[in-house]
PDB file of C-alpha atoms in Angstrom:
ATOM      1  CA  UNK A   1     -19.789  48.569 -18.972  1.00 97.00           C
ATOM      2  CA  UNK A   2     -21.962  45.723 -19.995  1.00 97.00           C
ATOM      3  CA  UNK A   3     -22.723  45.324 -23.863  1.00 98.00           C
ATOM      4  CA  UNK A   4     -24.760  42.092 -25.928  1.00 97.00           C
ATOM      5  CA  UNK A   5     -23.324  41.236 -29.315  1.00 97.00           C
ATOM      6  CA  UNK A   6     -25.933  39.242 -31.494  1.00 96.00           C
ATOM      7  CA  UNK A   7     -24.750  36.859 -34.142  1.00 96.00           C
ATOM      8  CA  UNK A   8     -27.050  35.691 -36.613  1.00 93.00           C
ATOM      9  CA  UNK A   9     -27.203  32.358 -39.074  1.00 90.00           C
ATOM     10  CA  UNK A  10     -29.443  29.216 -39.952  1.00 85.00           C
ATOM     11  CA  UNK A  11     -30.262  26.469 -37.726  1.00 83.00           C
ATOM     12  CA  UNK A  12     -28.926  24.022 -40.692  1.00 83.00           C
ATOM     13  CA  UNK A  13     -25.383  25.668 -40.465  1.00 87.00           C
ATOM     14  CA  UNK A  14     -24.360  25.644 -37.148  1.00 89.00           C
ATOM     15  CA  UNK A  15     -20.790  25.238 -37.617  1.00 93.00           C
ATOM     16  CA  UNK A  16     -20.344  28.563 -39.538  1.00 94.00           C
ATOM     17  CA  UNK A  17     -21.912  29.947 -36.784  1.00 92.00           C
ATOM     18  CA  UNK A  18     -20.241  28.971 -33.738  1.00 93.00           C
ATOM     19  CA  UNK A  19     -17.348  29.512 -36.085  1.00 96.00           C
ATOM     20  CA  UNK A  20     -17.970  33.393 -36.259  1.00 95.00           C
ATOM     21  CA  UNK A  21     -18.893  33.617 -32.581  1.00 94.00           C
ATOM     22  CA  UNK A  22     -15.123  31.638 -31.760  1.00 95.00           C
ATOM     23  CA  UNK A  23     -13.290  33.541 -33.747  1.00 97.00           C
ATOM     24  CA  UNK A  24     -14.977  37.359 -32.664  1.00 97.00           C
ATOM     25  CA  UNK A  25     -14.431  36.183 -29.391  1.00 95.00           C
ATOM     26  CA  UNK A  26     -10.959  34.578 -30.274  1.00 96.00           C
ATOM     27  CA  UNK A  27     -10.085  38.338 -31.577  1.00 97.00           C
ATOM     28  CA  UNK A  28     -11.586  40.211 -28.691  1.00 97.00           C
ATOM     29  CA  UNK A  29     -10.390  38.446 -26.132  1.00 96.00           C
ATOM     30  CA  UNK A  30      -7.853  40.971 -25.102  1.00 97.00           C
ATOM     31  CA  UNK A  31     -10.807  43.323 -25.099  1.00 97.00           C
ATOM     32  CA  UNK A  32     -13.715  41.510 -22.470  1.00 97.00           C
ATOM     33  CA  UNK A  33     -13.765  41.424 -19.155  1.00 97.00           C
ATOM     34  CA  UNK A  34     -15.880  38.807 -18.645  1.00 97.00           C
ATOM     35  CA  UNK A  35     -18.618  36.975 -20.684  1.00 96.00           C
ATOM     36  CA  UNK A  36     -21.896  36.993 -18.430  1.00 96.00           C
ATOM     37  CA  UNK A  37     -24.126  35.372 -20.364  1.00 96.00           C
ATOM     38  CA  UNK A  38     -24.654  33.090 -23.825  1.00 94.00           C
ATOM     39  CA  UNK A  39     -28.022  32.900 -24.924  1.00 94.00           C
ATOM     40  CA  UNK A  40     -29.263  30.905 -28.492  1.00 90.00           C
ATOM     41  CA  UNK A  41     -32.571  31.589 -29.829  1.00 89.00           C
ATOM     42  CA  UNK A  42     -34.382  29.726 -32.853  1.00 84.00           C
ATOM     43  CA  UNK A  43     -36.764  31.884 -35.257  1.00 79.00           C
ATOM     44  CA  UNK A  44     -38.979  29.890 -37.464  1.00 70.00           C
ATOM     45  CA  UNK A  45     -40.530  31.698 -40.471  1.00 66.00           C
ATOM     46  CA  UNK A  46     -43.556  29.890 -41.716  1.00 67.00           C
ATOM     47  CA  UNK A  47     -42.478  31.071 -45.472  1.00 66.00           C
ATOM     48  CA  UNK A  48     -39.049  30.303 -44.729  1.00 59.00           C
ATOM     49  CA  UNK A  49     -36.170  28.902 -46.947  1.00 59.00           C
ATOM     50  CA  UNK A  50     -36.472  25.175 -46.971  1.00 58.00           C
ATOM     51  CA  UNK A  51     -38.457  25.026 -43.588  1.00 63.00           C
ATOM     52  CA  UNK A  52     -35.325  26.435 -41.889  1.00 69.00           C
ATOM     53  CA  UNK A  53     -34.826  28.993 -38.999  1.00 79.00           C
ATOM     54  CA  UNK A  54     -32.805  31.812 -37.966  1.00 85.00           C
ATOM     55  CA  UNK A  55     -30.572  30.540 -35.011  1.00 89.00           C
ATOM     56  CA  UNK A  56     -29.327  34.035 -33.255  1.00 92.00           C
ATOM     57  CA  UNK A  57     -26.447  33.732 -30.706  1.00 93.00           C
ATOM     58  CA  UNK A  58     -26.726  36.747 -27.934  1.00 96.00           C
ATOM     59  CA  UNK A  59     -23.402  37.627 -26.309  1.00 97.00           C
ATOM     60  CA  UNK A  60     -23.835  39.521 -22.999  1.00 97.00           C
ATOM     61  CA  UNK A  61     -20.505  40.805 -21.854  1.00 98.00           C
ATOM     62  CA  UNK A  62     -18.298  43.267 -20.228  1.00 98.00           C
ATOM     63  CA  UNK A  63     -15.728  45.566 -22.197  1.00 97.00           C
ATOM     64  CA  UNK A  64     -14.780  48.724 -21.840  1.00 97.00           C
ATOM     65  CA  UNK A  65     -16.292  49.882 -24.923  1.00 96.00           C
ATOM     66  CA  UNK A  66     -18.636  48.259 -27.482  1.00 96.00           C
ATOM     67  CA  UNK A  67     -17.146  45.539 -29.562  1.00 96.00           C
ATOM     68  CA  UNK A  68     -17.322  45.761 -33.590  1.00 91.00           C
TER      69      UNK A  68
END
């Protein structure tokens, strides 16, 4: 089955995020099948903190059941 896993943190810290995304992949690796896809995405909020935006990693992979 294919599932997307969406990871979520500020364009100013992307260390902690591609930290998160290592490590839930680091832990599910036993888990996937295969990783089809890696998409980032950058949300700017006009009101935002500090002129920052949301940078939101989408995962796109196969398991055989949703991933926590």
């Amino acid at each position: 089955m294919v599932y997307v896993k969406t990871f979520k943190g500020y364009e100013d810290k992307i260390a902690e995020l591609d930290k998160s995304v290592n490590d839930w992949m680091t832990a599910s690796a036993h888990k996937i099948k295969a990783v089809r896809d890696i998409k980032a995405t950058l949300s700017h909020e006009h009101a935002g903190r500090s002129g920052m935006g949301d940078l939101i990693y989408t995962i796109v992979y196969e398991a055989s059941e949703a991933l926590a």
